[in-house]
Every structure is written in C-alpha cells, then in structure tokens.
PDB file of C-alpha atoms (C1' of nucleotides) in Angstrom:
ATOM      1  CA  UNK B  52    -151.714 -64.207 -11.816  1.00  0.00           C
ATOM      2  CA  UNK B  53    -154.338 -61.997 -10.148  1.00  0.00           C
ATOM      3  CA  UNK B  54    -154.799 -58.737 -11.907  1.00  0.00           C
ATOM      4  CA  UNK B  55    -154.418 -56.746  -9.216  1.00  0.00           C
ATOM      5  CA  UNK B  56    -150.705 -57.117  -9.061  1.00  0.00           C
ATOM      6  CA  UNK B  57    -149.605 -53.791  -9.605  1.00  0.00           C
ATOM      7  CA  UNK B  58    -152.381 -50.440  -8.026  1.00  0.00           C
ATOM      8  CA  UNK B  59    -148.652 -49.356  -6.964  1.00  0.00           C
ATOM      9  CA  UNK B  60    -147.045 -48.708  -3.543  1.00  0.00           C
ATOM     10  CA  UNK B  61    -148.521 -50.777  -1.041  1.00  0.00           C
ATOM     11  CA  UNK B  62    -151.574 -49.078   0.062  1.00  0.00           C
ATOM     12  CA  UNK B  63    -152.348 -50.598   3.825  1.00  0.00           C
ATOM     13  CA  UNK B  64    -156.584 -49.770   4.322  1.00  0.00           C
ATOM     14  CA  UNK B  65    -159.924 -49.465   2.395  1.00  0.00           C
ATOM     15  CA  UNK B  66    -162.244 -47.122   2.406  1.00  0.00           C
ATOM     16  CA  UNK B  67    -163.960 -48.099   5.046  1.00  0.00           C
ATOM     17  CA  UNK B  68    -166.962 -46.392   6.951  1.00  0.00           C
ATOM     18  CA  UNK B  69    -165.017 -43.335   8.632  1.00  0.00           C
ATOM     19  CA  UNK B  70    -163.678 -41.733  11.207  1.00  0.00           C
ATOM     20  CA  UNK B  71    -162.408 -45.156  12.936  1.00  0.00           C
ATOM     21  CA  UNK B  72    -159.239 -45.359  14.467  1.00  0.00           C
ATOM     22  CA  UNK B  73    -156.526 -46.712  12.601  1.00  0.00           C
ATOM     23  CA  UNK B  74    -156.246 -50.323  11.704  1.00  0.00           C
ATOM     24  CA  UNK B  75    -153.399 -52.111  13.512  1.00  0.00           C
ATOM     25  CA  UNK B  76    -150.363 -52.907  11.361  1.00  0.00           C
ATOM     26  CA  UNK B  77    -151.559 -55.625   8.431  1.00  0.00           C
ATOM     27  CA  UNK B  78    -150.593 -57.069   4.627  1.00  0.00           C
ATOM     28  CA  UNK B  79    -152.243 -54.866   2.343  1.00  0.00           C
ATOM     29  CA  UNK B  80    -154.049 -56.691   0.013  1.00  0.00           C
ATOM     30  CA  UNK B  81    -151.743 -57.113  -3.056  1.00  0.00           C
ATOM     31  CA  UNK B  82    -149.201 -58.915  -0.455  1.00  0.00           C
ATOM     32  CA  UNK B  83    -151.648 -61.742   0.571  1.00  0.00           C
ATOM     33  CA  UNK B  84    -150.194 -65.063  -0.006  1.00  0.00           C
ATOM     34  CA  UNK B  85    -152.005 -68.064   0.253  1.00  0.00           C
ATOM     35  CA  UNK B  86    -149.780 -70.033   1.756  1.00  0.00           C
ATOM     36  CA  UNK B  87    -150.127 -67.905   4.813  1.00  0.00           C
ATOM     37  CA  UNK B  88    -153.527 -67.400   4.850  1.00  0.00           C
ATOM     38  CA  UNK B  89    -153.885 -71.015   4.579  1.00  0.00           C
ATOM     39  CA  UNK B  90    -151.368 -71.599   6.986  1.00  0.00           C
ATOM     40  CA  UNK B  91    -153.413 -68.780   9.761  1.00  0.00           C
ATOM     41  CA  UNK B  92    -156.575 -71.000   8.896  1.00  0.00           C
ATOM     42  CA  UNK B  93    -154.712 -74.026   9.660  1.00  0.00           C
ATOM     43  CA  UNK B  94    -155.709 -74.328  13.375  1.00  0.00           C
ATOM     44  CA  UNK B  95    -159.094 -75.568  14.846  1.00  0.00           C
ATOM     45  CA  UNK B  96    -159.250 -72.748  17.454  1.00  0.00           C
ATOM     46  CA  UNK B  97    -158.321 -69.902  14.412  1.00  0.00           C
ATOM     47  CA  UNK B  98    -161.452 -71.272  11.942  1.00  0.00           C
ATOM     48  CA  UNK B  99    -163.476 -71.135  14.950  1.00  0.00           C
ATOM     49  CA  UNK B 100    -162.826 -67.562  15.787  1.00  0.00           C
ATOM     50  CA  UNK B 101    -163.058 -66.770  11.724  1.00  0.00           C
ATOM     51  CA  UNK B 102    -166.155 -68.760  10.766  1.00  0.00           C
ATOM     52  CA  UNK B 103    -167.634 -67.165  14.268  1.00  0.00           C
ATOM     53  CA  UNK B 104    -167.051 -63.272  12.824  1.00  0.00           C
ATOM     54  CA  UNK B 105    -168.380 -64.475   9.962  1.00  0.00           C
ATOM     55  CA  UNK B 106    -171.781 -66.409  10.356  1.00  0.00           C
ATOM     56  CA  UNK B 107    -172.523 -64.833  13.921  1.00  0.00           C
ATOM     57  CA  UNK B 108    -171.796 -61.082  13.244  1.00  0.00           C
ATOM     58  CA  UNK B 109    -170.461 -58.997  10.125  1.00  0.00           C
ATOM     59  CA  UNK B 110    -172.077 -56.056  11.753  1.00  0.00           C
ATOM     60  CA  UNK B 111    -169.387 -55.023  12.476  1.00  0.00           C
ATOM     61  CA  UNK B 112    -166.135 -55.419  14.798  1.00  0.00           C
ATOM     62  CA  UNK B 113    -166.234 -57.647  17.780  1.00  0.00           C
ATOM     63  CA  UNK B 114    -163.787 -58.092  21.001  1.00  0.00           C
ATOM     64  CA  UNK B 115    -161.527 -60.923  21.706  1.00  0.00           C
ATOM     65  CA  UNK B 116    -164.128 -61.442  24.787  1.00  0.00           C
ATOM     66  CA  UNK B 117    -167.191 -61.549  22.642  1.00  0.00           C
ATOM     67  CA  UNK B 118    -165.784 -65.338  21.203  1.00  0.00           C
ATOM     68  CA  UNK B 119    -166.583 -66.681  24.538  1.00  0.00           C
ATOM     69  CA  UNK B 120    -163.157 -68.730  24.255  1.00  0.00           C
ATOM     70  CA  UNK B 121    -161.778 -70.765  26.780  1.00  0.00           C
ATOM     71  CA  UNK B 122    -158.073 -70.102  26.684  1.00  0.00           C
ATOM     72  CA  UNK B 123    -156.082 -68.062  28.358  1.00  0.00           C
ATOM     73  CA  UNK B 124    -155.714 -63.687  27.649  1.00  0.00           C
ATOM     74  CA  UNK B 125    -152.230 -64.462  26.645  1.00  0.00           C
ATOM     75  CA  UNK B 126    -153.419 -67.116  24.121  1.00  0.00           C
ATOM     76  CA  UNK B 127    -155.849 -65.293  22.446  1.00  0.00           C
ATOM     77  CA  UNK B 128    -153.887 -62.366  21.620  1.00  0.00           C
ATOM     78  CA  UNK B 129    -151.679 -64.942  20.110  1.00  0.00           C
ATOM     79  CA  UNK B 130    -154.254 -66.563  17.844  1.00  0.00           C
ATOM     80  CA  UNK B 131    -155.579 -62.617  16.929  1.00  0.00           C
ATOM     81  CA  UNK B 132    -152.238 -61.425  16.239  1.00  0.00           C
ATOM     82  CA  UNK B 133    -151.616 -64.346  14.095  1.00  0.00           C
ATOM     83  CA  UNK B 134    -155.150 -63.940  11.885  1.00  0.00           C
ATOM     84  CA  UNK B 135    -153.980 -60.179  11.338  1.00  0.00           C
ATOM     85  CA  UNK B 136    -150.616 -60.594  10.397  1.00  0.00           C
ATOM     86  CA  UNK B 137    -151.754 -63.249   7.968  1.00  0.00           C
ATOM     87  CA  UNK B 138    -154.163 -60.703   6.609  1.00  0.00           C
ATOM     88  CA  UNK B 139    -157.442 -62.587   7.619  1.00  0.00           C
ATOM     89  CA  UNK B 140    -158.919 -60.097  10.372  1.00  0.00           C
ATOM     90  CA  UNK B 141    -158.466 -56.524  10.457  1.00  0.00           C
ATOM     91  CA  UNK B 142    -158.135 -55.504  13.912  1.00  0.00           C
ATOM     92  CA  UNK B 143    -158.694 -52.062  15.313  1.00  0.00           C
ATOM     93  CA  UNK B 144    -158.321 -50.369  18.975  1.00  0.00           C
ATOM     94  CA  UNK B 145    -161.736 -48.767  20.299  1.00  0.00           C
ATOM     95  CA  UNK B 146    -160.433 -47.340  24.159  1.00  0.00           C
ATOM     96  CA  UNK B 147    -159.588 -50.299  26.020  1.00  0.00           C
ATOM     97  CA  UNK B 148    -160.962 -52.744  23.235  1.00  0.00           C
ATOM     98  CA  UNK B 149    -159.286 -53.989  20.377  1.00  0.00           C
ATOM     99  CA  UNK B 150    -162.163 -55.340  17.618  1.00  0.00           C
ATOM    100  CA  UNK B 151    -161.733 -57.381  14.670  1.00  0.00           C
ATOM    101  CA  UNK B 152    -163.451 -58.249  11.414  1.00  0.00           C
ATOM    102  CA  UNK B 153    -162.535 -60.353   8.905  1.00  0.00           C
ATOM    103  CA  UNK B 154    -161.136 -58.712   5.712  1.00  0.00           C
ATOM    104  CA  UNK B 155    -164.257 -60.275   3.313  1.00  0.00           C
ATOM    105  CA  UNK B 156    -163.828 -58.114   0.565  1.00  0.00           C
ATOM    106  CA  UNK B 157    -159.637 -58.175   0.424  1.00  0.00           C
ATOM    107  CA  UNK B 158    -159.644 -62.082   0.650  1.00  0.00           C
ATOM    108  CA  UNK B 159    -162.156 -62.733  -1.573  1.00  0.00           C
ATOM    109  CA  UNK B 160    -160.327 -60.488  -4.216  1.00  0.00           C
ATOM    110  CA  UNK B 161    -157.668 -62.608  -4.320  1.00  0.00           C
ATOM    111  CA  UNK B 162    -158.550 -65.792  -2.959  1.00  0.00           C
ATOM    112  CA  UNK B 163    -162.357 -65.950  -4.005  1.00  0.00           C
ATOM    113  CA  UNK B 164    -164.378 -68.905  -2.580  1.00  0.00           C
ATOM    114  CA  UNK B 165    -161.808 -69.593   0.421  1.00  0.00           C
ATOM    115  CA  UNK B 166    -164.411 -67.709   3.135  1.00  0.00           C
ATOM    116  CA  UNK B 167    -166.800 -70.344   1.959  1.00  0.00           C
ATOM    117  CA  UNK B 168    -164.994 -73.089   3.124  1.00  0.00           C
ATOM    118  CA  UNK B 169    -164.548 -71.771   6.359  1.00  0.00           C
ATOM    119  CA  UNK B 170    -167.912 -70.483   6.700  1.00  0.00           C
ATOM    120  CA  UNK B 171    -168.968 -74.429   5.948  1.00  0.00           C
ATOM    121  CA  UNK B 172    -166.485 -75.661   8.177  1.00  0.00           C
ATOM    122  CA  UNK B 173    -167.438 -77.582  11.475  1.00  0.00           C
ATOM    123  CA  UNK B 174    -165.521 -78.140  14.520  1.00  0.00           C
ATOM    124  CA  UNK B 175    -163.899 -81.893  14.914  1.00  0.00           C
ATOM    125  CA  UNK B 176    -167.128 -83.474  16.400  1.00  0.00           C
ATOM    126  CA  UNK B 177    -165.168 -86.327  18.189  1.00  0.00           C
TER     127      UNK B 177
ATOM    128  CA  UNK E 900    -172.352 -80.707   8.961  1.00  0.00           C
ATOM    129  CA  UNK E 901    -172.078 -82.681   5.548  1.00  0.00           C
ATOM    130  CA  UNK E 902    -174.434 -85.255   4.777  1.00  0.00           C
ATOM    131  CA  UNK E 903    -171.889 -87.735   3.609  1.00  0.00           C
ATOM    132  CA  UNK E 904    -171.181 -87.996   7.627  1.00  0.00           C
ATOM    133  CA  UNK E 905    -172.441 -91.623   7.778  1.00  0.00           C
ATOM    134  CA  UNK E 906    -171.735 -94.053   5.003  1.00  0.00           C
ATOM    135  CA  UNK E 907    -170.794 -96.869   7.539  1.00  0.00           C
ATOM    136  CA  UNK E 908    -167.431 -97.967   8.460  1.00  0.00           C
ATOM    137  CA  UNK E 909    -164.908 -95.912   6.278  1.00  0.00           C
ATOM    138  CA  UNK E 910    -164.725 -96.795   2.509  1.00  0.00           C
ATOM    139  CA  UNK E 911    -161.366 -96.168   1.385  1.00  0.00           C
ATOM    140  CA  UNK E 912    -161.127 -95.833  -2.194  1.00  0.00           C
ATOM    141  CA  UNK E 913    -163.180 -94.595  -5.092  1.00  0.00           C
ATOM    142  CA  UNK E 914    -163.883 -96.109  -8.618  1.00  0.00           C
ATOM    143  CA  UNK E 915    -161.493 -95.129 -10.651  1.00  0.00           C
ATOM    144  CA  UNK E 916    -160.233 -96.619 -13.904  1.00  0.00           C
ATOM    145  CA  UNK E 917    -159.501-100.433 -13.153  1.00  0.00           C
ATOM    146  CA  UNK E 918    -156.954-102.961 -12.289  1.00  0.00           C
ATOM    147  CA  UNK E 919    -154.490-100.501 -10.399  1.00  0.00           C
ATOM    148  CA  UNK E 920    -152.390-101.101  -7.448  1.00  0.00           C
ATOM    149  CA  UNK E 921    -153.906-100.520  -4.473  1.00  0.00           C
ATOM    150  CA  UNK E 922    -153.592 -96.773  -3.252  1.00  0.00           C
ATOM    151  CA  UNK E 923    -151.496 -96.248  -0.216  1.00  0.00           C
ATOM    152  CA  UNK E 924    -153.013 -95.581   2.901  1.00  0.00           C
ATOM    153  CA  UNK E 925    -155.283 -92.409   2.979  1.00  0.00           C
ATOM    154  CA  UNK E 926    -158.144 -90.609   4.423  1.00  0.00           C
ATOM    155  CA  UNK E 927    -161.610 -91.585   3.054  1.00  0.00           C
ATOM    156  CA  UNK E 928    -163.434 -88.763   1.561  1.00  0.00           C
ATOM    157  CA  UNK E 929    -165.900 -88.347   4.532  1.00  0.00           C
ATOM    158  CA  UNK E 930    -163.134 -87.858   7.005  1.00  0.00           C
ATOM    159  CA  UNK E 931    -161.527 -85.087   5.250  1.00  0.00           C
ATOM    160  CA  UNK E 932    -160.632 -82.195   7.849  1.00  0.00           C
ATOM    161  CA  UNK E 933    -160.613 -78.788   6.438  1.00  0.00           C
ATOM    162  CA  UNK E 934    -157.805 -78.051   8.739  1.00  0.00           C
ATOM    163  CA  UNK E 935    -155.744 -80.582   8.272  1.00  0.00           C
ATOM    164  CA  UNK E 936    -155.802 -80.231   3.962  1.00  0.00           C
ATOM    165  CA  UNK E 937    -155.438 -76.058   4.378  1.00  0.00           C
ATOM    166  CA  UNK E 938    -152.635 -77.150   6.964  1.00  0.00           C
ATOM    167  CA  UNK E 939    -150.809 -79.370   4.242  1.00  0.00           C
ATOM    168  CA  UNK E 940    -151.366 -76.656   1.529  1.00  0.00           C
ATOM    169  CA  UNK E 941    -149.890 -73.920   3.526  1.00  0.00           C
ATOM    170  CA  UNK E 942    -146.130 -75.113   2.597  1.00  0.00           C
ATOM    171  CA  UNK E 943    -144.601 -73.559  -0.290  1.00  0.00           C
ATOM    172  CA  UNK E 944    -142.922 -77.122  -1.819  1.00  0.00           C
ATOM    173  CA  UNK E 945    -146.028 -78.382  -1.518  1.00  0.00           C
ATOM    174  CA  UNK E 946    -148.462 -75.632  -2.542  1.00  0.00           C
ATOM    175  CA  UNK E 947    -145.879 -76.409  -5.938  1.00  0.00           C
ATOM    176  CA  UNK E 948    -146.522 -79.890  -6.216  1.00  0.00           C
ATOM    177  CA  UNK E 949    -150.123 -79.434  -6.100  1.00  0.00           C
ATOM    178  CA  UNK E 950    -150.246 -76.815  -8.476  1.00  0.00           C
ATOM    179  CA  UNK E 951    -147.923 -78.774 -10.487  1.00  0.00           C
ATOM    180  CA  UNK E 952    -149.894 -81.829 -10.928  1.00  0.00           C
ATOM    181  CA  UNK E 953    -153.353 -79.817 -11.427  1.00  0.00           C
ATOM    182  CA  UNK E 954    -151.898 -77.697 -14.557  1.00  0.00           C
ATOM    183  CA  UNK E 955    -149.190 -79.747 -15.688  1.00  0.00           C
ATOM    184  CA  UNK E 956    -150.333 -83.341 -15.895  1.00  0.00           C
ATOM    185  CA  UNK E 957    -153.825 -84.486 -14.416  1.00  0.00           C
ATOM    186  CA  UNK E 958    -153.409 -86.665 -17.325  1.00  0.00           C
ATOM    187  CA  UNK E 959    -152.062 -89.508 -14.570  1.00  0.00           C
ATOM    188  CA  UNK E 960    -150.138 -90.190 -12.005  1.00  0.00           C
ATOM    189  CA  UNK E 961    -146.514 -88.854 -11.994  1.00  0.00           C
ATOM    190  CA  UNK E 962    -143.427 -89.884 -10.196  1.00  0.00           C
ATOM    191  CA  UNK E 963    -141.321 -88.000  -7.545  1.00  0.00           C
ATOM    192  CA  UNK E 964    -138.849 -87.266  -9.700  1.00  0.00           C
ATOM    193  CA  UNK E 965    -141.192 -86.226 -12.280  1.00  0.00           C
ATOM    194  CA  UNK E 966    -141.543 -82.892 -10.562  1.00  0.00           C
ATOM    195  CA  UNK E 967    -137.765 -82.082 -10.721  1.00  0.00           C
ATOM    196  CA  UNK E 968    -137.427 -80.815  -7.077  1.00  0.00           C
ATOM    197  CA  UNK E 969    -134.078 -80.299  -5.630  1.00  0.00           C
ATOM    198  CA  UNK E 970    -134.363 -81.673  -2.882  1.00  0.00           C
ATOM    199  CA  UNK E 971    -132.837 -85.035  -0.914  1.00  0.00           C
ATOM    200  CA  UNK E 972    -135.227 -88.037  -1.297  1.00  0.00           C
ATOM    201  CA  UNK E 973    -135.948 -88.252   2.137  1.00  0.00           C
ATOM    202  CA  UNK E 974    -136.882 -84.714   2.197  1.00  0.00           C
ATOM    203  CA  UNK E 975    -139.333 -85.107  -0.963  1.00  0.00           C
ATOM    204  CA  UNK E 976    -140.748 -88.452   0.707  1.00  0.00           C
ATOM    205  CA  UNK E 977    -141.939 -86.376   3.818  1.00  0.00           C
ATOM    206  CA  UNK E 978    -143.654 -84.100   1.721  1.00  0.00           C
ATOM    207  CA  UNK E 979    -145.456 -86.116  -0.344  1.00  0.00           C
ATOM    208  CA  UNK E 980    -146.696 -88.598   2.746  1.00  0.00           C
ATOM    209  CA  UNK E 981    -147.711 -85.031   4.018  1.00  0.00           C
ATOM    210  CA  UNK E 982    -149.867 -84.355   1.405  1.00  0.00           C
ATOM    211  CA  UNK E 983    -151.106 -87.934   0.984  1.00  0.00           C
ATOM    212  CA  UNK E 984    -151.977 -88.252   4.386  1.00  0.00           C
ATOM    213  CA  UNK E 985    -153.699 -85.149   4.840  1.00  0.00           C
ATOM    214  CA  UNK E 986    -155.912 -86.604   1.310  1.00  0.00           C
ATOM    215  CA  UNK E 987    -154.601 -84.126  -0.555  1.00  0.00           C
ATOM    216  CA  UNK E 988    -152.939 -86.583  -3.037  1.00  0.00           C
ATOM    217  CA  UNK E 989    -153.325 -90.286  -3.870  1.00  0.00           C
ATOM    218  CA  UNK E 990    -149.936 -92.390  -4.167  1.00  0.00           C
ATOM    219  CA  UNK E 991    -149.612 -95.449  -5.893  1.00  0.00           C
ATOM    220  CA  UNK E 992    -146.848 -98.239  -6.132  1.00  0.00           C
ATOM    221  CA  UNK E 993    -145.952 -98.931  -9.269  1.00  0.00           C
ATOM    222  CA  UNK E 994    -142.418-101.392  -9.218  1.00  0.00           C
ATOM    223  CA  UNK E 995    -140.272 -99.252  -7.936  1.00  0.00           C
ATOM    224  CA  UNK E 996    -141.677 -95.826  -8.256  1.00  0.00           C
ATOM    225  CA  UNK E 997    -144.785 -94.397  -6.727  1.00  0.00           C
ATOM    226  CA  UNK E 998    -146.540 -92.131  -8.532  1.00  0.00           C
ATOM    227  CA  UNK E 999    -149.131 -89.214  -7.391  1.00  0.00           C
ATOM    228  CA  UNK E1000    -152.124 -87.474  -8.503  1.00  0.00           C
ATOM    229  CA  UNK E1001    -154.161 -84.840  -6.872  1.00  0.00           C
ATOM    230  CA  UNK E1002    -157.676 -86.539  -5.504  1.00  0.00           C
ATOM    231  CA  UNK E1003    -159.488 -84.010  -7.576  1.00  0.00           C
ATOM    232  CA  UNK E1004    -163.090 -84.962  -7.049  1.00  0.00           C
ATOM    233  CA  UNK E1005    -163.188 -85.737  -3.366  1.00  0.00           C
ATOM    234  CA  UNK E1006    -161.849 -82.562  -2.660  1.00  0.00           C
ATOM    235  CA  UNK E1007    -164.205 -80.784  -5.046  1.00  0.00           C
ATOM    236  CA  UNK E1008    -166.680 -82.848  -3.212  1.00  0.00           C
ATOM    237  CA  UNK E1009    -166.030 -81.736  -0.053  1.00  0.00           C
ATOM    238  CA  UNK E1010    -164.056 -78.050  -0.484  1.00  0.00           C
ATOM    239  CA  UNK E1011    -165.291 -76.576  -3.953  1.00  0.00           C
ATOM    240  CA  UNK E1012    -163.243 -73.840  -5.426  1.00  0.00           C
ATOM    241  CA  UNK E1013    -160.380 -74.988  -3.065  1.00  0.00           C
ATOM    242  CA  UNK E1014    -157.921 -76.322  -5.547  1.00  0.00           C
ATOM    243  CA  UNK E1015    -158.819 -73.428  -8.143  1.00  0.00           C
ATOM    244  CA  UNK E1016    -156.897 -71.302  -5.291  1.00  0.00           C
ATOM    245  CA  UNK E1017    -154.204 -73.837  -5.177  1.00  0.00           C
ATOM    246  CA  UNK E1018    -154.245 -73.610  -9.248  1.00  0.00           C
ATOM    247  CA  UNK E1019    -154.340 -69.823  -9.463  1.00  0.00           C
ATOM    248  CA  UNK E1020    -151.337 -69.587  -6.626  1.00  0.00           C
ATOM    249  CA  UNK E1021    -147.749 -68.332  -7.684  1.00  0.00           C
ATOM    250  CA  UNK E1022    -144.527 -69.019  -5.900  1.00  0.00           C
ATOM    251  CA  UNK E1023    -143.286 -65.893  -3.748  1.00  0.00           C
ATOM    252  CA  UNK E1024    -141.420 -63.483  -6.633  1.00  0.00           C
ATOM    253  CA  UNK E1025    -138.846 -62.196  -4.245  1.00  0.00           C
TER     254      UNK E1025
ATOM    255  C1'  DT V 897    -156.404 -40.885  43.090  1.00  0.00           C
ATOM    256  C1'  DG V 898    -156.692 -45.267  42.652  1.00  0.00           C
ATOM    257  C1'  DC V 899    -159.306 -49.441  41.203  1.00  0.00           C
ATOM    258  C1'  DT V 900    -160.854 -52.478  37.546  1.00  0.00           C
ATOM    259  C1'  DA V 901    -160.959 -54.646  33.246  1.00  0.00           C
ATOM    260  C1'  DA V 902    -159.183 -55.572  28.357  1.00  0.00           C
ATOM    261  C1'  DG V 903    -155.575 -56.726  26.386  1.00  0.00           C
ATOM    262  C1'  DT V 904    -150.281 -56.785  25.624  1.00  0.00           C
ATOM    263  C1'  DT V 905    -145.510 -58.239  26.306  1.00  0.00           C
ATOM    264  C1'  DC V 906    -142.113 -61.270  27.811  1.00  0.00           C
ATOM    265  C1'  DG V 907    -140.168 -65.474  28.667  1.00  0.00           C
ATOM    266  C1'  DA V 908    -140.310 -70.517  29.623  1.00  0.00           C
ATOM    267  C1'  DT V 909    -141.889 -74.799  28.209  1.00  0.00           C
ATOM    268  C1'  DT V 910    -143.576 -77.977  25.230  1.00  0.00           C
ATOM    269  C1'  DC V 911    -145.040 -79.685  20.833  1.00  0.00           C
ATOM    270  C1'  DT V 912    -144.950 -80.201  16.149  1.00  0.00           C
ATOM    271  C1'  DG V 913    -142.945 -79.898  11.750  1.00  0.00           C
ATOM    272  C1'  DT V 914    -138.969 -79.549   8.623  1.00  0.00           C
ATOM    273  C1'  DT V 915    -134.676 -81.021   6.886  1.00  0.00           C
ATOM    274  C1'  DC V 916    -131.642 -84.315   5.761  1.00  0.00           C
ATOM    275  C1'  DG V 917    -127.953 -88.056   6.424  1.00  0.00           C
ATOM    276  C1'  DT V 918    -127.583 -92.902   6.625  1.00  0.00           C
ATOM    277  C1'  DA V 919    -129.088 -97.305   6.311  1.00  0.00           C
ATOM    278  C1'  DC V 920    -132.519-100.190   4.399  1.00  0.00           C
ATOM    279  C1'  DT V 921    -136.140-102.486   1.023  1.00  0.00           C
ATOM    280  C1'  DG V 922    -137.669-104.234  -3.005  1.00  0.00           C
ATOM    281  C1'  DT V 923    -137.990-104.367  -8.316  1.00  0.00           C
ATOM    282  C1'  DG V 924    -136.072-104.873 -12.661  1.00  0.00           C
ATOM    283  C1'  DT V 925    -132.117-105.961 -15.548  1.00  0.00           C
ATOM    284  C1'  DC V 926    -127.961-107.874 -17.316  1.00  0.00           C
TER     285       DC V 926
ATOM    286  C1'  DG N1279    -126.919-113.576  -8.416  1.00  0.00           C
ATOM    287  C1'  DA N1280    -125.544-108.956  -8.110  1.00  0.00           C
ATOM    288  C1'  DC N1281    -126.100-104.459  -9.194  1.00  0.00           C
ATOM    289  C1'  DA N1282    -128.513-100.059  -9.909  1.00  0.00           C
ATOM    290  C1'  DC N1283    -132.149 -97.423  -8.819  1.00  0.00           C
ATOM    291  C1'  DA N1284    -136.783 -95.399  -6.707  1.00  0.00           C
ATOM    292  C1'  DG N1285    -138.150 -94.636  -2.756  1.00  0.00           C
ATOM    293  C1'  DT N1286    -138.821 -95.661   2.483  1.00  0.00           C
ATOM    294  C1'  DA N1287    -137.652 -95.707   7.501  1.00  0.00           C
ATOM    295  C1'  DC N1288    -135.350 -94.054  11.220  1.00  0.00           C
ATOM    296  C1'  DG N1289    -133.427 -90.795  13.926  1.00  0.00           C
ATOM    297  C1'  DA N1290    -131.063 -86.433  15.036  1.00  0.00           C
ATOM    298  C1'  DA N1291    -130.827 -81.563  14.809  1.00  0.00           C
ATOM    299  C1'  DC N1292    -133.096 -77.513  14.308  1.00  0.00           C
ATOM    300  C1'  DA N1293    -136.871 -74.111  13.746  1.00  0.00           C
ATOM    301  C1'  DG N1294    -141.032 -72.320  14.566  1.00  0.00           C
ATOM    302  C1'  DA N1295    -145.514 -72.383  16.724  1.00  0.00           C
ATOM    303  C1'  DA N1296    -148.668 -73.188  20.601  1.00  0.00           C
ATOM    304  C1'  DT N1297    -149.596 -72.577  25.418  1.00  0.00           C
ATOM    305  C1'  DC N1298    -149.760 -70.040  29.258  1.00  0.00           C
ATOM    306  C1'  DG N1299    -148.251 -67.674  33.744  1.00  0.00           C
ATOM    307  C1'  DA N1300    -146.814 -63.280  35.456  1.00  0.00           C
ATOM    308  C1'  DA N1301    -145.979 -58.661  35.155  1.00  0.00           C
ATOM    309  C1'  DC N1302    -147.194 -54.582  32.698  1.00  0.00           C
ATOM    310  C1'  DT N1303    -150.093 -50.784  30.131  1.00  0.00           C
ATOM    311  C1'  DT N1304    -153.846 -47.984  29.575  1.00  0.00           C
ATOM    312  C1'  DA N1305    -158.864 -46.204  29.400  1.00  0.00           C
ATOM    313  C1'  DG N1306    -162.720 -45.435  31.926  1.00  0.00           C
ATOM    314  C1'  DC N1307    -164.866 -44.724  36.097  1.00  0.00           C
ATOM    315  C1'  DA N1308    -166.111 -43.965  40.878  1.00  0.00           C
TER     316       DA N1308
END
DNA sequence: TGCTAAGTTCGATTCTGTTCGTACTGTGTC
DNA sequence: GACACAGTACGAACAGAATCGAACTTAGCA
C-alpha cells in the first residue's frame, strides 16, 4: 500500500513552474493504477514517444510534431490522448500547440523504477 | 541495447534445481520484449496471479487451482498461457496438473525493480 | 479577411484480446 | 478397463483498441 493513499480530495496538478496554462484533464496522482499505466506503455509506438520525452528532452514540453512520427495526425492524438489519460504525460495547450511531458515525479512516487525500464527500452530491432 | 543480445541460437531454459519436467514452451531470457511482459501485466487477473505467486508462495510451483480464481478453466488456461508466453511465468507438467512460478531472475535480469511494482500493486478498491 | 498549420473529432474498418461453452486428452486410481 | 479429474483446444461471440481518412476548430499571421 503506498502511503500516499489518503492527501484527501483528489487534487489534479503540482506545483509546477507558473503561470502555464492549465493541464488538460488527467488522473491525479493518488488514482494511478498500474495496470493502466502498464497497459498505456504496452505499445511499441507509446514507449517510443515516452522514452523519446525522456532521454531526448526533459527541458521541458514538446509538440506531437517534434517526435518526428510517421503516422497519421489522427493517430497521434490517439496515442497522446491515451498516455494522458493513463497518467503518463501531462499535456498542456500553448496557442495552437498542445505539449507534453512525462509526469517523472508523479510516476515515480508510486511506481518507482518503472521510467527506468522504459528509458532502457529499445525498439524491436527486427 | 543489452549485451546478452547474442548468446547464439536461443537457449531455452535455465539451471534450476534438477530432474524436472521439461518447462513448456517459452521465451528465452534474451528475447524478452518489454512490451510484450508490461502488455501481459496490464490485466487485472493477471496482475493477481503474479502478485500472488511472488508474496504468497515463491516457495514452488503452484497449480491453477491453487490460486482459487473463479473463473471457467478455459478462461484461467488463457491467462496463464498469456503470461507464460509473454515469459512472465514458467509452467510445468506435472501428471495431470501444471504448475507455475514467476521466472524471477530473468526478469530481474532483464527489467529490475519490475516485479517489486507488480509486488507492491493492489487490486482496484472500488 | 482569409490563409495556413497544429491538432481534434467523428466514424468506419480492422485487429486483437477476452470470455467461456463444449468437446477432447491424458494421468492416476479403484 | 472405466471413471474422475486437471487442464487443453477449438471456436464463437463480444469488447475494446488501433488505424486512419475527412471534415472541423482555432491561433497566428500576412
């Protein structure tokens, strides 16, 4: 059982630098379950985009065109919508843009080690 | 890239204590996919089993009906080829039953910290 | 004002996984 | 030998996810 089970009503963002426009609509951290996070990191195309934000950049935010991936607009928004809503990326709308980052310090909280893997991780080579 | 990427022409088991039945089919440590194991983890019934056999047994090998699931047989089969297949689990035909056990080391090996997660995890309270 | 570019939404299609009934296989036992 | 029992194999039904085209939304800019 983690400890941080009960800080109360679901509180949805960190403190975070400031003055940034909302986060979209995401599992606040006490509501992260593992079997969806695992589930979002289940796909080739999904670690790629993760283990991209978080060898290549943790600067800060980055677009869905910055990935350089070759699918479809409708396809990505997909894959992004599905890493937020599993709580992996937190994604935020900058004018036209919408950026994400990956939520380091929420998922290793409860799931400590797990960005390692992906970080380690390496597409199919076949 | 790990650096257990060429032992030759995939070795299938590892030494374990002695004279057992042959394990069933399975991935070879090397050829582990990250995806595939998170993918097999991200089920609830089996995210149980797993955690099962890491805190309740890990002594040996237990049966299907060991873990008390309710569940039709056919149902419980699917899960556990699943979980073998993905090299989550190693089965074993002993007579009639086949019994499981989590392949602890190779997946140390190869995702550290992994099955602490799986461990630590607690079915959804709701 | 009107274009362009980033990204969404919607809906169709396809794929993949889950669930489970039914029939089957093989071992041990009486 | 025949039965019970652990578990598989097969296949159907269903659910959910992936993929992607097409039409839409909206900010910024000329």
């Amino acid at each position: 059982m983690p400890s941080t089970t009960r800080p109360g009503p679901a509180i949805r963002t960190l403190p975070e630098p400031a003055g940034l426009p909302e986060p979209l609509p995401e599992p606040a951290v006490e509501d992260l379950r593992l079997e969806t996070v695992l589930g979002a990191l289940s796909d080739p195309l999904r670690l790629t985009i993760v283990r991209k934000l978080l060898l290549e950049s943790e600067a800060f935010d980055h677009t869905c065109g910055w990935f350089g991936l070759d699918r479809p607009k409708s396809s990505l928004t997909h894959h992004f919508k599905a890493l937020r809503e599993a709580g992996v990326t937190r994604q935020r709308q900058y004018g036209l843009e919408r950026r994400s980052h990956v939520r380091v310090a929420d998922l290793e909280a409860r799931f400590p080690g797990l960005l390692a893997l992906v970080a380690a991780w390496t597409p199919d080579e076949s």
